[in-house]
């Protein structure tokens, strides 16, 4: 199992009812991206605001070393199901019950891109209790919404979303005061200034924009949801943050 960020495995903390109540929620995460999503998550967990004081999360990246097909949506969900069954057993052994705020969760974050089996991946996740945060065409849409509202189709092209992100005023400067342009490869590395704000309005605006574009979705097939992102649900329901 992946090395936890900020704590130990749920099975190692046995302290009676009081210990169970105070234990952080363990959240196990599979990400399609090797760099961007993990860096984003580390930033917001460190800097975010807990929705309820005392209800915290320790997050674990479960597929840090995965390559090839094990970073495809359907394969990640299958791996996530195995992880979920394991951590549920550990949680029950530690005295936790499903419905407790700190009962463990397993999340898979993936994009539309040009992947096959998106509907199948989502159906399997729903059936087995794995949580999904999904972006169409890709995670860069969620990043872009921290800068501006965007409602038009990308035609499924992630490069378009990335290009629009890199062209936003002030984006390049987050990589250095004198930096004027950033390559697509460089932009995979997150900077705190791209998502954080003193008053939390960047997150609040991104969430508002995302919910508005999601409400416009009419197609049943998630492969047709262009644009779409519900990363905010992972932030709030998974990481128990009210913002950042």
C-alpha atoms as a printed R data frame, in Angstrom:
    type eleno elety resid chain resno       x      y       z
1   ATOM     1    CA   UNK     A     1   0.000  0.000   0.000
2   ATOM     2    CA   UNK     A     2   1.208  3.504  -0.755
3   ATOM     3    CA   UNK     A     3   3.071  5.561   1.775
4   ATOM     4    CA   UNK     A     4   0.581  7.749   3.644
5   ATOM     5    CA   UNK     A     5   0.867 11.517   3.564
6   ATOM     6    CA   UNK     A     6   0.695 12.690   7.156
7   ATOM     7    CA   UNK     A     7  -0.051  9.546   9.132
8   ATOM     8    CA   UNK     A     8  -0.120  5.809   9.572
9   ATOM     9    CA   UNK     A     9  -2.360  3.093   8.223
10  ATOM    10    CA   UNK     A    10  -5.812  2.947   9.761
11  ATOM    11    CA   UNK     A    11  -5.141 -0.560  11.075
12  ATOM    12    CA   UNK     A    12  -2.298  0.628  13.288
13  ATOM    13    CA   UNK     A    13  -4.325  2.960  15.479
14  ATOM    14    CA   UNK     A    14  -6.356  1.114  18.050
15  ATOM    15    CA   UNK     A    15  -7.479  3.177  20.997
16  ATOM    16    CA   UNK     A    16 -11.055  2.335  21.834
17  ATOM    17    CA   UNK     A    17 -14.077  4.460  21.004
18  ATOM    18    CA   UNK     A    18 -12.303  7.736  21.708
19  ATOM    19    CA   UNK     A    19  -9.417  6.753  19.433
20  ATOM    20    CA   UNK     A    20 -11.816  5.807  16.667
21  ATOM    21    CA   UNK     A    21 -13.629  9.118  16.946
22  ATOM    22    CA   UNK     A    22 -10.445 11.170  16.754
23  ATOM    23    CA   UNK     A    23  -8.751  9.187  13.991
24  ATOM    24    CA   UNK     A    24  -8.293 10.985  10.690
25  ATOM    25    CA   UNK     A    25 -10.077  9.649   7.645
26  ATOM    26    CA   UNK     A    26  -7.791  7.602   5.423
27  ATOM    27    CA   UNK     A    27  -8.279  8.446   1.734
28  ATOM    28    CA   UNK     A    28  -6.625  6.258  -0.890
29  ATOM    29    CA   UNK     A    29  -6.164  7.934  -4.270
30  ATOM    30    CA   UNK     A    30  -5.496  6.680  -7.786
31  ATOM    31    CA   UNK     A    31  -4.593  9.402 -10.286
32  ATOM    32    CA   UNK     A    32  -4.244  9.184 -14.027
33  ATOM    33    CA   UNK     A    33  -1.585 11.885 -14.025
34  ATOM    34    CA   UNK     A    34   1.775 11.115 -12.473
35  ATOM    35    CA   UNK     A    35   2.613 14.716 -11.559
36  ATOM    36    CA   UNK     A    36  -0.133 17.320 -11.787
37  ATOM    37    CA   UNK     A    37  -2.905 15.762  -9.734
38  ATOM    38    CA   UNK     A    38  -0.646 14.553  -6.877
39  ATOM    39    CA   UNK     A    39   1.009 17.965  -6.646
40  ATOM    40    CA   UNK     A    40  -2.383 19.677  -6.625
41  ATOM    41    CA   UNK     A    41  -3.662 17.383  -3.881
42  ATOM    42    CA   UNK     A    42  -0.580 17.888  -1.716
43  ATOM    43    CA   UNK     A    43  -0.985 21.669  -2.036
44  ATOM    44    CA   UNK     A    44  -4.639 21.832  -1.083
45  ATOM    45    CA   UNK     A    45  -4.377 19.337   1.770
46  ATOM    46    CA   UNK     A    46  -1.547 21.411   3.238
47  ATOM    47    CA   UNK     A    47  -3.190 24.795   2.683
48  ATOM    48    CA   UNK     A    48  -6.917 24.014   2.635
49  ATOM    49    CA   UNK     A    49  -9.585 24.763   5.216
50  ATOM    50    CA   UNK     A    50 -11.263 21.852   6.958
51  ATOM    51    CA   UNK     A    51 -15.046 21.920   6.690
52  ATOM    52    CA   UNK     A    52 -15.300 20.773  10.321
53  ATOM    53    CA   UNK     A    53 -12.481 21.331  12.824
54  ATOM    54    CA   UNK     A    54 -11.099 18.029  14.011
55  ATOM    55    CA   UNK     A    55 -12.304 16.066  10.982
56  ATOM    56    CA   UNK     A    56  -9.088 15.679   9.046
57  ATOM    57    CA   UNK     A    57  -7.744 13.432   6.299
58  ATOM    58    CA   UNK     A    58  -4.550 11.504   5.708
59  ATOM    59    CA   UNK     A    59  -4.139 10.850   1.999
60  ATOM    60    CA   UNK     A    60  -2.305  8.011   0.276
61  ATOM    61    CA   UNK     A    61  -1.315  7.892  -3.392
62  ATOM    62    CA   UNK     A    62  -1.887  4.283  -4.302
63  ATOM    63    CA   UNK     A    63  -0.463  4.192  -7.830
64  ATOM    64    CA   UNK     A    64   2.622  6.401  -7.582
65  ATOM    65    CA   UNK     A    65   4.738  3.815  -9.428
66  ATOM    66    CA   UNK     A    66   2.098  2.593 -11.877
67  ATOM    67    CA   UNK     A    67   2.796  2.753 -15.599
68  ATOM    68    CA   UNK     A    68   1.030  1.945 -18.847
69  ATOM    69    CA   UNK     A    69  -2.388  0.351 -18.609
70  ATOM    70    CA   UNK     A    70  -2.481  0.685 -14.825
71  ATOM    71    CA   UNK     A    71  -3.055  4.427 -15.317
72  ATOM    72    CA   UNK     A    72  -6.037  3.866 -17.605
73  ATOM    73    CA   UNK     A    73  -9.484  4.542 -16.097
74  ATOM    74    CA   UNK     A    74 -10.922  1.023 -16.118
75  ATOM    75    CA   UNK     A    75  -7.718 -0.591 -14.859
76  ATOM    76    CA   UNK     A    76  -7.397  2.012 -12.093
77  ATOM    77    CA   UNK     A    77 -10.937  1.344 -10.945
78  ATOM    78    CA   UNK     A    78 -10.259 -2.398 -10.843
79  ATOM    79    CA   UNK     A    79  -7.147 -1.774  -8.739
80  ATOM    80    CA   UNK     A    80  -9.120  0.637  -6.572
81  ATOM    81    CA   UNK     A    81 -11.748 -2.020  -5.829
82  ATOM    82    CA   UNK     A    82  -9.063 -4.321  -4.441
83  ATOM    83    CA   UNK     A    83  -7.691 -1.499  -2.310
84  ATOM    84    CA   UNK     A    84 -11.162 -0.631  -1.034
85  ATOM    85    CA   UNK     A    85 -11.886 -4.166   0.091
86  ATOM    86    CA   UNK     A    86  -8.571 -4.254   1.976
87  ATOM    87    CA   UNK     A    87  -8.957 -0.934   3.764
88  ATOM    88    CA   UNK     A    88 -12.573 -1.679   4.653
89  ATOM    89    CA   UNK     A    89 -11.426 -4.835   6.429
90  ATOM    90    CA   UNK     A    90  -8.764 -2.836   8.271
91  ATOM    91    CA   UNK     A    91 -11.321 -0.206   9.240
92  ATOM    92    CA   UNK     A    92 -13.752 -2.763  10.622
93  ATOM    93    CA   UNK     A    93 -10.917 -4.394  12.581
94  ATOM    94    CA   UNK     A    94 -10.157 -0.959  14.045
95  ATOM    95    CA   UNK     A    95 -13.794 -0.537  15.107
96  ATOM    96    CA   UNK     A    96 -14.966  1.849  12.402
97  ATOM    97    CA   UNK     A    97 -18.385  1.474  10.816
98  ATOM    98    CA   UNK     A    98 -19.607  2.488   7.372
99  ATOM    99    CA   UNK     A    99 -21.280  5.846   7.851
100 ATOM   100    CA   UNK     A   100 -18.665  7.105  10.326
101 ATOM   101    CA   UNK     A   101 -17.206 10.382   9.087
102 ATOM   102    CA   UNK     A   102 -13.734  8.858   9.155
103 ATOM   103    CA   UNK     A   103 -14.571  5.578   7.423
104 ATOM   104    CA   UNK     A   104 -11.951  5.167   4.652
105 ATOM   105    CA   UNK     A   105 -12.620  6.131   1.059
106 ATOM   106    CA   UNK     A   106 -10.960  5.190  -2.223
107 ATOM   107    CA   UNK     A   107 -11.012  7.715  -5.070
108 ATOM   108    CA   UNK     A   108  -9.999  7.503  -8.714
109 ATOM   109    CA   UNK     A   109  -9.292 10.728 -10.630
110 ATOM   110    CA   UNK     A   110  -9.280 10.351 -14.399
111 ATOM   111    CA   UNK     A   111  -9.863 12.272 -17.618
112 ATOM   112    CA   UNK     A   112 -11.774 11.657 -20.804
113 ATOM   113    CA   UNK     A   113  -8.771 12.213 -23.103
114 ATOM   114    CA   UNK     A   114  -9.070  9.466 -25.721
115 ATOM   115    CA   UNK     A   115  -9.564  6.597 -23.273
116 ATOM   116    CA   UNK     A   116 -11.782  3.618 -23.937
117 ATOM   117    CA   UNK     A   117 -14.234  2.152 -21.405
118 ATOM   118    CA   UNK     A   118 -15.109  5.388 -19.611
119 ATOM   119    CA   UNK     A   119 -18.767  4.355 -19.046
120 ATOM   120    CA   UNK     A   120 -17.667  0.876 -17.946
121 ATOM   121    CA   UNK     A   121 -15.161  2.346 -15.497
122 ATOM   122    CA   UNK     A   122 -17.799  4.569 -13.940
123 ATOM   123    CA   UNK     A   123 -20.337  1.738 -13.702
124 ATOM   124    CA   UNK     A   124 -17.829 -0.545 -11.989
125 ATOM   125    CA   UNK     A   125 -16.896  2.196  -9.548
126 ATOM   126    CA   UNK     A   126 -20.550  2.858  -8.697
127 ATOM   127    CA   UNK     A   127 -21.216 -0.837  -8.198
128 ATOM   128    CA   UNK     A   128 -18.232 -1.411  -5.910
129 ATOM   129    CA   UNK     A   129 -18.284  1.792  -3.884
130 ATOM   130    CA   UNK     A   130 -15.206  3.440  -5.389
131 ATOM   131    CA   UNK     A   131 -15.502  7.233  -5.700
132 ATOM   132    CA   UNK     A   132 -14.728  8.921  -9.031
133 ATOM   133    CA   UNK     A   133 -13.761 12.490  -9.928
134 ATOM   134    CA   UNK     A   134 -13.927 12.949 -13.687
135 ATOM   135    CA   UNK     A   135 -12.797 15.701 -16.054
136 ATOM   136    CA   UNK     A   136 -13.561 16.160 -19.756
137 ATOM   137    CA   UNK     A   137 -11.359 16.672 -21.648
138 ATOM   138    CA   UNK     A   138  -8.818 16.652 -18.798
139 ATOM   139    CA   UNK     A   139  -7.767 17.982 -15.393
140 ATOM   140    CA   UNK     A   140  -6.485 21.188 -17.000
141 ATOM   141    CA   UNK     A   141 -10.105 22.322 -17.292
142 ATOM   142    CA   UNK     A   142 -10.358 22.411 -13.492
143 ATOM   143    CA   UNK     A   143  -7.127 24.384 -13.310
144 ATOM   144    CA   UNK     A   144  -8.375 26.801 -15.983
145 ATOM   145    CA   UNK     A   145 -11.559 27.467 -14.018
146 ATOM   146    CA   UNK     A   146  -9.432 28.909 -11.218
147 ATOM   147    CA   UNK     A   147  -8.620 31.728 -13.656
148 ATOM   148    CA   UNK     A   148 -11.747 32.188 -15.711
149 ATOM   149    CA   UNK     A   149 -15.147 30.810 -16.573
150 ATOM   150    CA   UNK     A   150 -15.175 28.572 -19.636
151 ATOM   151    CA   UNK     A   151 -18.241 26.932 -21.134
152 ATOM   152    CA   UNK     A   152 -17.395 26.046 -24.748
153 ATOM   153    CA   UNK     A   153 -16.502 22.592 -26.029
154 ATOM   154    CA   UNK     A   154 -12.853 21.645 -26.358
155 ATOM   155    CA   UNK     A   155 -13.705 19.009 -28.955
156 ATOM   156    CA   UNK     A   156 -12.139 16.491 -26.601
157 ATOM   157    CA   UNK     A   157  -8.679 18.007 -27.087
158 ATOM   158    CA   UNK     A   158  -6.777 18.331 -23.816
159 ATOM   159    CA   UNK     A   159  -4.039 20.325 -25.505
160 ATOM   160    CA   UNK     A   160  -6.553 23.097 -26.142
161 ATOM   161    CA   UNK     A   161  -7.410 23.296 -22.446
162 ATOM   162    CA   UNK     A   162  -3.733 23.332 -21.542
163 ATOM   163    CA   UNK     A   163  -2.979 26.048 -24.085
164 ATOM   164    CA   UNK     A   164  -5.763 28.236 -22.724
165 ATOM   165    CA   UNK     A   165  -4.479 27.695 -19.194
166 ATOM   166    CA   UNK     A   166  -0.912 28.656 -20.116
167 ATOM   167    CA   UNK     A   167  -2.127 31.811 -21.832
168 ATOM   168    CA   UNK     A   168  -3.925 33.183 -18.772
169 ATOM   169    CA   UNK     A   169  -2.489 36.454 -17.429
170 ATOM   170    CA   UNK     A   170  -0.106 35.771 -14.577
171 ATOM   171    CA   UNK     A   171   0.131 32.010 -15.137
172 ATOM   172    CA   UNK     A   172   3.680 31.939 -16.526
173 ATOM   173    CA   UNK     A   173   4.912 34.235 -13.744
174 ATOM   174    CA   UNK     A   174   4.014 31.592 -11.156
175 ATOM   175    CA   UNK     A   175   7.115 29.721 -12.403
176 ATOM   176    CA   UNK     A   176   9.372 32.743 -11.851
177 ATOM   177    CA   UNK     A   177   9.094 36.509 -11.850
178 ATOM   178    CA   UNK     A   178  10.833 36.862 -15.209
179 ATOM   179    CA   UNK     A   179   9.168 33.865 -16.879
180 ATOM   180    CA   UNK     A   180   7.009 34.873 -19.847
181 ATOM   181    CA   UNK     A   181   6.147 31.534 -21.450
182 ATOM   182    CA   UNK     A   182   5.744 28.004 -20.104
183 ATOM   183    CA   UNK     A   183   5.843 24.784 -22.102
184 ATOM   184    CA   UNK     A   184   3.113 22.178 -21.840
185 ATOM   185    CA   UNK     A   185   5.575 19.877 -20.077
186 ATOM   186    CA   UNK     A   186   6.557 22.564 -17.561
187 ATOM   187    CA   UNK     A   187   2.916 23.364 -16.876
188 ATOM   188    CA   UNK     A   188   2.339 19.852 -15.519
189 ATOM   189    CA   UNK     A   189   4.053 20.994 -12.336
190 ATOM   190    CA   UNK     A   190   1.628 22.842 -10.089
191 ATOM   191    CA   UNK     A   191   2.349 26.086  -8.274
192 ATOM   192    CA   UNK     A   192   0.443 27.179  -5.182
193 ATOM   193    CA   UNK     A   193  -0.352 30.571  -6.704
194 ATOM   194    CA   UNK     A   194  -2.321 28.871  -9.480
195 ATOM   195    CA   UNK     A   195  -5.052 27.689  -7.116
196 ATOM   196    CA   UNK     A   196  -4.692 29.410  -3.747
197 ATOM   197    CA   UNK     A   197  -6.011 32.815  -2.798
198 ATOM   198    CA   UNK     A   198  -6.118 34.741   0.462
199 ATOM   199    CA   UNK     A   199  -9.905 34.908   0.525
200 ATOM   200    CA   UNK     A   200 -10.566 31.475  -1.009
201 ATOM   201    CA   UNK     A   201 -12.401 33.006  -3.954
202 ATOM   202    CA   UNK     A   202 -10.393 31.173  -6.607
203 ATOM   203    CA   UNK     A   203 -11.720 27.859  -5.374
204 ATOM   204    CA   UNK     A   204 -15.218 29.224  -4.821
205 ATOM   205    CA   UNK     A   205 -15.318 30.606  -8.366
206 ATOM   206    CA   UNK     A   206 -13.903 27.423  -9.926
207 ATOM   207    CA   UNK     A   207 -16.500 25.365  -8.081
208 ATOM   208    CA   UNK     A   208 -19.306 27.657  -9.198
209 ATOM   209    CA   UNK     A   209 -18.166 27.579 -12.822
210 ATOM   210    CA   UNK     A   210 -17.752 23.793 -12.777
211 ATOM   211    CA   UNK     A   211 -21.208 23.172 -11.349
212 ATOM   212    CA   UNK     A   212 -22.739 25.481 -13.943
213 ATOM   213    CA   UNK     A   213 -21.126 23.706 -16.896
214 ATOM   214    CA   UNK     A   214 -21.978 20.300 -15.423
215 ATOM   215    CA   UNK     A   215 -25.630 21.311 -15.081
216 ATOM   216    CA   UNK     A   216 -25.726 21.868 -18.840
217 ATOM   217    CA   UNK     A   217 -24.795 18.262 -19.618
218 ATOM   218    CA   UNK     A   218 -27.585 16.445 -21.442
219 ATOM   219    CA   UNK     A   219 -25.891 13.326 -22.812
220 ATOM   220    CA   UNK     A   220 -26.075 10.086 -20.846
221 ATOM   221    CA   UNK     A   221 -22.665  8.927 -22.058
222 ATOM   222    CA   UNK     A   222 -19.877 10.632 -20.032
223 ATOM   223    CA   UNK     A   223 -17.664 10.450 -23.105
224 ATOM   224    CA   UNK     A   224 -19.870 13.244 -24.508
225 ATOM   225    CA   UNK     A   225 -19.695 15.555 -21.490
226 ATOM   226    CA   UNK     A   226 -17.560 18.293 -23.029
227 ATOM   227    CA   UNK     A   227 -16.683 20.245 -20.943
228 ATOM   228    CA   UNK     A   228 -17.150 18.692 -17.485
229 ATOM   229    CA   UNK     A   229 -15.296 18.413 -14.192
230 ATOM   230    CA   UNK     A   230 -16.369 17.464 -10.691
231 ATOM   231    CA   UNK     A   231 -13.004 17.672  -8.939
232 ATOM   232    CA   UNK     A   232 -14.701 19.883  -6.360
233 ATOM   233    CA   UNK     A   233 -16.621 16.834  -5.127
234 ATOM   234    CA   UNK     A   234 -13.325 15.104  -4.343
235 ATOM   235    CA   UNK     A   235 -12.099 18.233  -2.529
236 ATOM   236    CA   UNK     A   236 -15.175 18.424  -0.316
237 ATOM   237    CA   UNK     A   237 -16.500 14.878  -0.014
238 ATOM   238    CA   UNK     A   238 -13.153 13.114  -0.062
239 ATOM   239    CA   UNK     A   239 -10.677 15.498   1.532
240 ATOM   240    CA   UNK     A   240 -13.274 17.159   3.805
241 ATOM   241    CA   UNK     A   241 -12.205 20.683   2.808
242 ATOM   242    CA   UNK     A   242 -14.506 23.668   2.520
243 ATOM   243    CA   UNK     A   243 -12.036 25.509   0.329
244 ATOM   244    CA   UNK     A   244  -8.439 26.650  -0.015
